[in-house]
């Protein structure tokens, strides 16, 4: 009878160890966040990158397409797009961004 208790304790310990390992792996696979410096200068540069990418393509693009074309992150696209929206340089059409 004492042996059965030891077996249950060992099984519980293994299950706990497996759960901790799985949680660590899940946390490690989460997407890393990108730190974007929110300054007027940086927003202006990103706005320029976006404007040039949209002008080069000549069509409406999604934020992820713009990020790929301009070689910047999606967060930086949003930062620069805010600048361009405020200036009236771009408009949103069917969830895509196009030059005004």
N, CA, C and O atoms as a printed pandas DataFrame, in Angstrom:
     atom_number atom_name residue_name chain_id  residue_number  x_coord  y_coord  z_coord
0              1         N          UNK        A               1    0.825   -1.179    0.000
1              2        CA          UNK        A               1    0.000    0.000    0.000
2              3         C          UNK        A               1    0.875    1.251    0.000
3              4         O          UNK        A               1    0.538    2.237   -0.655
4              5         N          UNK        A               2    1.980    1.226    0.715
5              6        CA          UNK        A               2    2.885    2.378    0.765
6              7         C          UNK        A               2    3.504    2.616   -0.606
7              8         O          UNK        A               2    3.768    3.756   -0.987
8              9         N          UNK        A               3    3.731    1.542   -1.339
9             10        CA          UNK        A               3    4.309    1.686   -2.672
10            11         C          UNK        A               3    3.359    2.414   -3.626
11            12         O          UNK        A               3    3.821    3.176   -4.475
12            13         N          UNK        A               4    2.066    2.204   -3.512
13            14        CA          UNK        A               4    1.089    2.856   -4.376
14            15         C          UNK        A               4    1.096    4.372   -4.141
15            16         O          UNK        A               4    0.978    5.150   -5.087
16            17         N          UNK        A               5    1.233    4.786   -2.880
17            18        CA          UNK        A               5    1.273    6.217   -2.573
18            19         C          UNK        A               5    2.504    6.863   -3.189
19            20         O          UNK        A               5    2.427    7.978   -3.704
20            21         N          UNK        A               6    3.625    6.183   -3.142
21            22        CA          UNK        A               6    4.849    6.701   -3.729
22            23         C          UNK        A               6    4.663    6.838   -5.231
23            24         O          UNK        A               6    5.083    7.837   -5.816
24            25         N          UNK        A               7    4.056    5.877   -5.850
25            26        CA          UNK        A               7    3.817    5.903   -7.284
26            27         C          UNK        A               7    2.917    7.082   -7.653
27            28         O          UNK        A               7    3.169    7.765   -8.645
28            29         N          UNK        A               8    1.880    7.321   -6.869
29            30        CA          UNK        A               8    0.983    8.437   -7.135
30            31         C          UNK        A               8    1.714    9.762   -6.970
31            32         O          UNK        A               8    1.517   10.690   -7.753
32            33         N          UNK        A               9    2.567    9.844   -5.937
33            34        CA          UNK        A               9    3.328   11.074   -5.725
34            35         C          UNK        A               9    4.295   11.306   -6.877
35            36         O          UNK        A               9    4.426   12.432   -7.357
36            37         N          UNK        A              10    4.970   10.261   -7.325
37            38        CA          UNK        A              10    5.901   10.386   -8.436
38            39         C          UNK        A              10    5.177   10.810   -9.712
39            40         O          UNK        A              10    5.669   11.656  -10.458
40            41         N          UNK        A              11    4.016   10.225   -9.957
41            42        CA          UNK        A              11    3.220   10.564  -11.133
42            43         C          UNK        A              11    2.778   12.024  -11.063
43            44         O          UNK        A              11    2.816   12.738  -12.065
44            45         N          UNK        A              12    2.361   12.461   -9.884
45            46        CA          UNK        A              12    1.943   13.855   -9.712
46            47         C          UNK        A              12    3.115   14.801   -9.936
47            48         O          UNK        A              12    2.954   15.859  -10.545
48            49         N          UNK        A              13    4.279   14.431   -9.451
49            50        CA          UNK        A              13    5.469   15.264   -9.631
50            51         C          UNK        A              13    5.845   15.358  -11.110
51            52         O          UNK        A              13    6.209   16.432  -11.589
52            53         N          UNK        A              14    5.758   14.244  -11.834
53            54        CA          UNK        A              14    6.057   14.246  -13.263
54            55         C          UNK        A              14    5.051   15.106  -14.025
55            56         O          UNK        A              14    5.425   15.839  -14.941
56            57         N          UNK        A              15    3.792   15.017  -13.653
57            58        CA          UNK        A              15    2.750   15.808  -14.321
58            59         C          UNK        A              15    2.983   17.297  -14.090
59            60         O          UNK        A              15    2.817   18.104  -15.005
60            61         N          UNK        A              16    3.365   17.656  -12.877
61            62        CA          UNK        A              16    3.632   19.058  -12.563
62            63         C          UNK        A              16    4.841   19.559  -13.354
63            64         O          UNK        A              16    4.819   20.673  -13.877
64            65         N          UNK        A              17    5.889   18.751  -13.444
65            66        CA          UNK        A              17    7.086   19.127  -14.185
66            67         C          UNK        A              17    6.767   19.293  -15.669
67            68         O          UNK        A              17    7.263   20.219  -16.312
68            69         N          UNK        A              18    5.942   18.401  -16.214
69            70        CA          UNK        A              18    5.551   18.486  -17.614
70            71         C          UNK        A              18    4.738   19.749  -17.863
71            72         O          UNK        A              18    4.928   20.417  -18.879
72            73         N          UNK        A              19    3.839   20.079  -16.952
73            74        CA          UNK        A              19    3.004   21.271  -17.090
74            75         C          UNK        A              19    3.865   22.532  -17.085
75            76         O          UNK        A              19    3.628   23.440  -17.883
76            77         N          UNK        A              20    4.859   22.602  -16.201
77            78        CA          UNK        A              20    5.738   23.760  -16.127
78            79         C          UNK        A              20    6.548   23.905  -17.415
79            80         O          UNK        A              20    6.719   25.015  -17.919
80            81         N          UNK        A              21    7.040   22.801  -17.942
81            82        CA          UNK        A              21    7.821   22.829  -19.174
82            83         C          UNK        A              21    6.961   23.290  -20.338
83            84         O          UNK        A              21    7.401   24.101  -21.153
84            85         N          UNK        A              22    5.737   22.779  -20.423
85            86        CA          UNK        A              22    4.827   23.168  -21.492
86            87         C          UNK        A              22    4.502   24.645  -21.410
87            88         O          UNK        A              22    4.445   25.316  -22.441
88            89         N          UNK        A              23    4.286   25.172  -20.209
89            90        CA          UNK        A              23    3.986   26.590  -20.037
90            91         C          UNK        A              23    5.169   27.440  -20.480
91            92         O          UNK        A              23    4.980   28.466  -21.134
92            93         N          UNK        A              24    6.384   27.030  -20.134
93            94        CA          UNK        A              24    7.576   27.772  -20.532
94            95         C          UNK        A              24    7.705   27.788  -22.053
95            96         O          UNK        A              24    8.049   28.819  -22.631
96            97         N          UNK        A              25    7.431   26.647  -22.715
97            98        CA          UNK        A              25    7.518   26.586  -24.166
98            99         C          UNK        A              25    6.475   27.494  -24.798
99           100         O          UNK        A              25    6.766   28.178  -25.779
100          101         N          UNK        A              26    5.264   27.510  -24.252
101          102        CA          UNK        A              26    4.203   28.354  -24.790
102          103         C          UNK        A              26    4.567   29.823  -24.672
103          104         O          UNK        A              26    4.315   30.598  -25.595
104          105         N          UNK        A              27    5.153   30.215  -23.559
105          106        CA          UNK        A              27    5.560   31.607  -23.367
106          107         C          UNK        A              27    6.696   31.971  -24.317
107          108         O          UNK        A              27    6.761   33.101  -24.801
108          109         N          UNK        A              28    7.577   31.038  -24.582
109          110        CA          UNK        A              28    8.715   31.306  -25.444
110          111         C          UNK        A              28    8.296   31.471  -26.899
111          112         O          UNK        A              28    8.977   32.159  -27.659
112          113         N          UNK        A              29    7.182   30.849  -27.305
113          114        CA          UNK        A              29    6.749   30.932  -28.691
114          115         C          UNK        A              29    5.879   32.141  -28.980
115          116         O          UNK        A              29    5.519   32.372  -30.134
116          117         N          UNK        A              30    5.532   32.918  -27.964
117          118        CA          UNK        A              30    4.735   34.123  -28.196
118          119         C          UNK        A              30    5.537   35.117  -29.010
119          120         O          UNK        A              30    6.762   35.182  -28.903
120          121         N          UNK        A              31    4.832   35.893  -29.828
121          122        CA          UNK        A              31    5.477   36.879  -30.683
122          123         C          UNK        A              31    6.084   37.993  -29.834
123          124         O          UNK        A              31    5.440   38.505  -28.918
124          125         N          UNK        A              32    7.308   38.357  -30.139
125          126        CA          UNK        A              32    7.981   39.426  -29.417
126          127         C          UNK        A              32    7.384   40.769  -29.824
127          128         O          UNK        A              32    7.043   40.978  -30.988
128          129         N          UNK        A              33    7.262   41.658  -28.877
129          130        CA          UNK        A              33    6.738   42.981  -29.186
130          131         C          UNK        A              33    7.854   43.867  -29.715
131          132         O          UNK        A              33    9.022   43.703  -29.362
132          133         N          UNK        A              34    7.479   44.790  -30.553
133          134        CA          UNK        A              34    8.447   45.702  -31.154
134          135         C          UNK        A              34    8.337   47.044  -30.455
135          136         O          UNK        A              34    7.248   47.607  -30.339
136          137         N          UNK        A              35    9.457   47.547  -29.994
137          138        CA          UNK        A              35    9.467   48.854  -29.348
138          139         C          UNK        A              35    9.629   49.913  -30.429
139          140         O          UNK        A              35   10.580   49.879  -31.210
140          141         N          UNK        A              36    8.694   50.850  -30.465
141          142        CA          UNK        A              36    8.733   51.923  -31.451
142          143         C          UNK        A              36    8.914   53.230  -30.705
143          144         O          UNK        A              36    8.144   53.551  -29.799
144          145         N          UNK        A              37    9.932   53.980  -31.087
145          146        CA          UNK        A              37   10.160   55.281  -30.471
146          147         C          UNK        A              37    9.106   56.251  -30.998
147          148         O          UNK        A              37    9.086   56.569  -32.187
148          149         N          UNK        A              38    8.240   56.713  -30.117
149          150        CA          UNK        A              38    7.172   57.612  -30.518
150          151         C          UNK        A              38    7.647   59.044  -30.326
151          152         O          UNK        A              38    7.447   59.657  -29.277
152          153         N          UNK        A              39    8.278   59.554  -31.368
153          154        CA          UNK        A              39    8.714   60.943  -31.394
154          155         C          UNK        A              39    8.234   61.544  -32.708
155          156         O          UNK        A              39    7.948   60.821  -33.662
156          157         N          UNK        A              40    8.147   62.860  -32.751
157          158        CA          UNK        A              40    7.706   63.525  -33.974
158          159         C          UNK        A              40    8.661   63.220  -35.130
159          160         O          UNK        A              40    8.226   63.046  -36.269
160          161         N          UNK        A              41    9.934   63.156  -34.840
161          162        CA          UNK        A              41   10.927   62.879  -35.875
162          163         C          UNK        A              41   10.745   61.473  -36.435
163          164         O          UNK        A              41   10.729   61.288  -37.652
164          165         N          UNK        A              42   10.607   60.486  -35.562
165          166        CA          UNK        A              42   10.443   59.108  -35.993
166          167         C          UNK        A              42    9.129   58.929  -36.763
167          168         O          UNK        A              42    9.101   58.249  -37.788
168          169         N          UNK        A              43    8.053   59.531  -36.276
169          170        CA          UNK        A              43    6.763   59.438  -36.963
170          171         C          UNK        A              43    6.862   60.045  -38.354
171          172         O          UNK        A              43    6.289   59.517  -39.307
172          173         N          UNK        A              44    7.579   61.142  -38.474
173          174        CA          UNK        A              44    7.761   61.776  -39.775
174          175         C          UNK        A              44    8.545   60.918  -40.745
175          176         O          UNK        A              44    8.199   60.836  -41.923
176          177         N          UNK        A              45    9.601   60.275  -40.260
177          178        CA          UNK        A              45   10.386   59.390  -41.117
178          179         C          UNK        A              45    9.561   58.191  -41.573
179          180         O          UNK        A              45    9.620   57.802  -42.739
180          181         N          UNK        A              46    8.804   57.614  -40.668
181          182        CA          UNK        A              46    7.973   56.460  -41.019
182          183         C          UNK        A              46    6.881   56.879  -41.991
183          184         O          UNK        A              46    6.534   56.121  -42.897
184          185         N          UNK        A              47    6.335   58.080  -41.815
185          186        CA          UNK        A              47    5.334   58.600  -42.746
186          187         C          UNK        A              47    5.938   58.704  -44.146
187          188         O          UNK        A              47    5.283   58.369  -45.132
188          189         N          UNK        A              48    7.170   59.160  -44.232
189          190        CA          UNK        A              48    7.852   59.242  -45.523
190          191         C          UNK        A              48    8.047   57.878  -46.154
191          192         O          UNK        A              48    7.857   57.715  -47.360
192          193         N          UNK        A              49    8.425   56.896  -45.345
193          194        CA          UNK        A              49    8.590   55.529  -45.846
194          195         C          UNK        A              49    7.274   54.991  -46.410
195          196         O          UNK        A              49    7.250   54.371  -47.474
196          197         N          UNK        A              50    6.185   55.237  -45.685
197          198        CA          UNK        A              50    4.868   54.755  -46.105
198          199         C          UNK        A              50    4.436   55.451  -47.389
199          200         O          UNK        A              50    3.952   54.805  -48.319
200          201         N          UNK        A              51    4.612   56.768  -47.440
201          202        CA          UNK        A              51    4.209   57.537  -48.616
202          203         C          UNK        A              51    4.957   57.041  -49.857
203          204         O          UNK        A              51    4.360   56.879  -50.921
204          205         N          UNK        A              52    6.243   56.806  -49.719
205          206        CA          UNK        A              52    7.040   56.318  -50.843
206          207         C          UNK        A              52    6.610   54.919  -51.282
207          208         O          UNK        A              52    6.562   54.633  -52.478
208          209         N          UNK        A              53    6.295   54.045  -50.320
209          210        CA          UNK        A              53    5.853   52.690  -50.649
210          211         C          UNK        A              53    4.516   52.720  -51.383
211          212         O          UNK        A              53    4.327   52.001  -52.365
212          213         N          UNK        A              54    3.586   53.556  -50.905
213          214        CA          UNK        A              54    2.282   53.672  -51.560
214          215         C          UNK        A              54    2.424   54.279  -52.959
215          216         O          UNK        A              54    1.756   53.838  -53.895
216          217         N          UNK        A              55    3.280   55.277  -53.106
217          218        CA          UNK        A              55    3.493   55.914  -54.407
218          219         C          UNK        A              55    4.129   54.939  -55.395
219          220         O          UNK        A              55    3.782   54.933  -56.576
220          221         N          UNK        A              56    5.054   54.120  -54.917
221          222        CA          UNK        A              56    5.726   53.151  -55.782
222          223         C          UNK        A              56    4.760   52.074  -56.272
223          224         O          UNK        A              56    4.818   51.662  -57.431
224          225         N          UNK        A              57    3.876   51.620  -55.387
225          226        CA          UNK        A              57    2.923   50.575  -55.759
226          227         C          UNK        A              57    1.771   51.132  -56.592
227          228         O          UNK        A              57    1.291   50.464  -57.508
228          229         N          UNK        A              58    1.332   52.332  -56.287
229          230        CA          UNK        A              58    0.249   52.958  -57.030
230          231         C          UNK        A              58   -1.114   52.337  -56.821
231          232         O          UNK        A              58   -2.005   52.495  -57.657
232          233         N          UNK        A              59   -1.286   51.634  -55.716
233          234        CA          UNK        A              59   -2.578   51.004  -55.422
234          235         C          UNK        A              59   -2.802   50.985  -53.919
235          236         O          UNK        A              59   -1.888   51.259  -53.142
236          237         N          UNK        A              60   -4.034   50.657  -53.511
237          238        CA          UNK        A              60   -4.355   50.546  -52.089
238          239         C          UNK        A              60   -3.664   49.310  -51.515
239          240         O          UNK        A              60   -3.592   48.267  -52.164
240          241         N          UNK        A              61   -3.156   49.445  -50.281
241          242        CA          UNK        A              61   -2.439   48.347  -49.630
242          243         C          UNK        A              61   -2.876   48.221  -48.180
243          244         O          UNK        A              61   -3.307   49.200  -47.571
244          245         N          UNK        A              62   -2.765   47.008  -47.623
245          246        CA          UNK        A              62   -3.027   46.796  -46.207
246          247         C          UNK        A              62   -1.801   47.211  -45.417
247          248         O          UNK        A              62   -0.731   47.432  -45.983
248          249         N          UNK        A              63   -1.964   47.316  -44.103
249          250        CA          UNK        A              63   -0.828   47.705  -43.270
250          251         C          UNK        A              63    0.311   46.691  -43.364
251          252         O          UNK        A              63    1.480   47.076  -43.368
252          253         N          UNK        A              64   -0.012   45.411  -43.439
253          254        CA          UNK        A              64    1.049   44.400  -43.537
254          255         C          UNK        A              64    1.749   44.467  -44.893
255          256         O          UNK        A              64    2.953   44.225  -44.975
256          257         N          UNK        A              65    1.015   44.792  -45.954
257          258        CA          UNK        A              65    1.645   44.947  -47.264
258          259         C          UNK        A              65    2.565   46.164  -47.276
259          260         O          UNK        A              65    3.656   46.125  -47.844
260          261         N          UNK        A              66    2.117   47.236  -46.647
261          262        CA          UNK        A              66    2.943   48.442  -46.569
262          263         C          UNK        A              66    4.209   48.161  -45.766
263          264         O          UNK        A              66    5.301   48.582  -46.148
264          265         N          UNK        A              67    4.056   47.445  -44.648
265          266        CA          UNK        A              67    5.209   47.116  -43.808
266          267         C          UNK        A              67    6.244   46.333  -44.603
267          268         O          UNK        A              67    7.443   46.591  -44.500
268          269         N          UNK        A              68    5.778   45.383  -45.390
269          270        CA          UNK        A              68    6.695   44.569  -46.192
270          271         C          UNK        A              68    7.364   45.421  -47.271
271          272         O          UNK        A              68    8.572   45.320  -47.483
272          273         N          UNK        A              69    6.581   46.259  -47.951
273          274        CA          UNK        A              69    7.125   47.082  -49.032
274          275         C          UNK        A              69    8.110   48.130  -48.517
275          276         O          UNK        A              69    9.100   48.431  -49.184
276          277         N          UNK        A              70    7.846   48.684  -47.342
277          278        CA          UNK        A              70    8.691   49.741  -46.779
278          279         C          UNK        A              70    9.782   49.191  -45.863
279          280         O          UNK        A              70   10.618   49.954  -45.380
280          281         N          UNK        A              71    9.788   47.896  -45.619
281          282        CA          UNK        A              71   10.759   47.243  -44.735
282          283         C          UNK        A              71   10.721   47.828  -43.324
283          284         O          UNK        A              71   11.762   48.111  -42.731
284          285         N          UNK        A              72    9.511   48.004  -42.796
285          286        CA          UNK        A              72    9.314   48.471  -41.420
286          287         C          UNK        A              72    8.278   47.577  -40.760
287          288         O          UNK        A              72    7.629   46.777  -41.433
288          289         N          UNK        A              73    8.117   47.705  -39.447
289          290        CA          UNK        A              73    7.152   46.877  -38.729
290          291         C          UNK        A              73    5.742   47.441  -38.901
291          292         O          UNK        A              73    5.567   48.594  -39.297
292          293         N          UNK        A              74    4.753   46.624  -38.604
293          294        CA          UNK        A              74    3.356   47.047  -38.688
294          295         C          UNK        A              74    3.088   48.180  -37.705
295          296         O          UNK        A              74    2.315   49.091  -38.003
296          297         N          UNK        A              75    3.722   48.130  -36.533
297          298        CA          UNK        A              75    3.562   49.189  -35.541
298          299         C          UNK        A              75    4.072   50.521  -36.087
299          300         O          UNK        A              75    3.464   51.567  -35.861
300          301         N          UNK        A              76    5.191   50.472  -36.805
301          302        CA          UNK        A              76    5.739   51.683  -37.397
302          303         C          UNK        A              76    4.846   52.205  -38.524
303          304         O          UNK        A              76    4.747   53.412  -38.741
304          305         N          UNK        A              77    4.198   51.280  -39.238
305          306        CA          UNK        A              77    3.236   51.688  -40.269
306          307         C          UNK        A              77    2.091   52.458  -39.622
307          308         O          UNK        A              77    1.665   53.494  -40.133
308          309         N          UNK        A              78    1.600   51.958  -38.511
309          310        CA          UNK        A              78    0.498   52.631  -37.827
310          311         C          UNK        A              78    0.912   54.005  -37.327
311          312         O          UNK        A              78    0.127   54.952  -37.387
312          313         N          UNK        A              79    2.127   54.119  -36.839
313          314        CA          UNK        A              79    2.637   55.404  -36.375
314          315         C          UNK        A              79    2.711   56.412  -37.523
315          316         O          UNK        A              79    2.224   57.536  -37.400
316          317         N          UNK        A              80    3.313   56.014  -38.619
317          318        CA          UNK        A              80    3.438   56.894  -39.773
318          319         C          UNK        A              80    2.104   57.175  -40.449
319          320         O          UNK        A              80    1.881   58.276  -40.952
320          321         N          UNK        A              81    1.216   56.186  -40.463
321          322        CA          UNK        A              81   -0.102   56.372  -41.079
322          323         C          UNK        A              81   -0.908   57.409  -40.316
323          324         O          UNK        A              81   -1.647   58.187  -40.920
324          325         N          UNK        A              82   -0.776   57.430  -39.016
325          326        CA          UNK        A              82   -1.470   58.438  -38.217
326          327         C          UNK        A              82   -1.042   59.837  -38.629
327          328         O          UNK        A              82   -1.868   60.743  -38.735
328          329         N          UNK        A              83    0.229   60.002  -38.856
329          330        CA          UNK        A              83    0.776   61.293  -39.305
330          331         C          UNK        A              83    0.166   61.671  -40.662
331          332         O          UNK        A              83   -0.286   62.799  -40.858
332          333         N          UNK        A              84    0.163   60.709  -41.592
333          334        CA          UNK        A              84   -0.349   60.979  -42.936
334          335         C          UNK        A              84   -1.859   61.212  -42.947
335          336         O          UNK        A              84   -2.352   62.036  -43.717
336          337         N          UNK        A              85   -2.596   60.493  -42.098
337          338        CA          UNK        A              85   -4.042   60.716  -41.988
338          339         C          UNK        A              85   -4.313   62.138  -41.506
339          340         O          UNK        A              85   -5.190   62.825  -42.031
340          341         N          UNK        A              86   -3.561   62.569  -40.511
341          342        CA          UNK        A              86   -3.739   63.900  -39.944
342          343         C          UNK        A              86   -3.488   64.976  -41.001
343          344         O          UNK        A              86   -4.181   65.993  -41.023
344          345         N          UNK        A              87   -2.514   64.763  -41.868
345          346        CA          UNK        A              87   -2.189   65.726  -42.908
346          347         C          UNK        A              87   -3.090   65.603  -44.134
347          348         O          UNK        A              87   -3.017   66.433  -45.040
348          349         N          UNK        A              88   -3.946   64.566  -44.172
349          350        CA          UNK        A              88   -4.840   64.376  -45.309
350          351         C          UNK        A              88   -4.153   63.808  -46.538
351          352         O          UNK        A              88   -4.661   63.954  -47.649
352          353         N          UNK        A              89   -3.006   63.162  -46.358
353          354        CA          UNK        A              89   -2.237   62.610  -47.477
354          355         C          UNK        A              89   -2.730   61.228  -47.900
355          356         O          UNK        A              89   -2.538   60.823  -49.047
356          357         N          UNK        A              90   -3.369   60.499  -46.973
357          358        CA          UNK        A              90   -3.874   59.162  -47.274
358          359         C          UNK        A              90   -5.320   59.046  -46.808
359          360         O          UNK        A              90   -5.787   59.819  -45.972
360          361         N          UNK        A              91   -6.018   58.057  -47.373
361          362        CA          UNK        A              91   -7.378   57.748  -46.950
362          363         C          UNK        A              91   -7.501   56.232  -46.840
363          364         O          UNK        A              91   -6.704   55.485  -47.407
364          365         N          UNK        A              92   -8.505   55.800  -46.108
365          366        CA          UNK        A              92   -8.757   54.379  -45.932
366          367         C          UNK        A              92   -9.913   53.972  -46.831
367          368         O          UNK        A              92  -10.982   54.582  -46.800
368          369         N          UNK        A              93   -9.690   52.928  -47.638
369          370        CA          UNK        A              93  -10.715   52.416  -48.548
370          371         C          UNK        A              93  -10.789   50.903  -48.370
371          372         O          UNK        A              93   -9.838   50.186  -48.681
372          373         N          UNK        A              94  -11.932   50.422  -47.866
373          374        CA          UNK        A              94  -12.147   48.977  -47.686
374          375         C          UNK        A              94  -10.997   48.312  -46.928
375          376         O          UNK        A              94  -10.433   47.328  -47.409
376          377         N          UNK        A              95  -10.650   48.819  -45.783
377          378        CA          UNK        A              95   -9.593   48.283  -44.914
378          379         C          UNK        A              95   -8.206   48.328  -45.551
379          380         O          UNK        A              95   -7.306   47.600  -45.132
380          381         N          UNK        A              96   -8.034   49.166  -46.545
381          382        CA          UNK        A              96   -6.719   49.368  -47.154
382          383         C          UNK        A              96   -6.428   50.855  -47.152
383          384         O          UNK        A              96   -7.337   51.675  -47.021
384          385         N          UNK        A              97   -5.167   51.196  -47.297
385          386        CA          UNK        A              97   -4.736   52.586  -47.277
386          387         C          UNK        A              97   -4.282   52.973  -48.684
387          388         O          UNK        A              97   -3.571   52.217  -49.347
388          389         N          UNK        A              98   -4.694   54.145  -49.126
389          390        CA          UNK        A              98   -4.323   54.625  -50.457
390          391         C          UNK        A              98   -4.006   56.110  -50.359
391          392         O          UNK        A              98   -4.514   56.802  -49.477
392          393         N          UNK        A              99   -3.166   56.598  -51.264
393          394        CA          UNK        A              99   -2.841   58.016  -51.292
394          395         C          UNK        A              99   -4.094   58.824  -51.630
395          396         O          UNK        A              99   -4.923   58.394  -52.431
396          397         N          UNK        A             100   -4.220   59.985  -51.016
397          398        CA          UNK        A             100   -5.397   60.837  -51.248
398          399         C          UNK        A             100   -5.256   61.607  -52.527
399          400         O          UNK        A             100   -6.148   62.375  -52.887
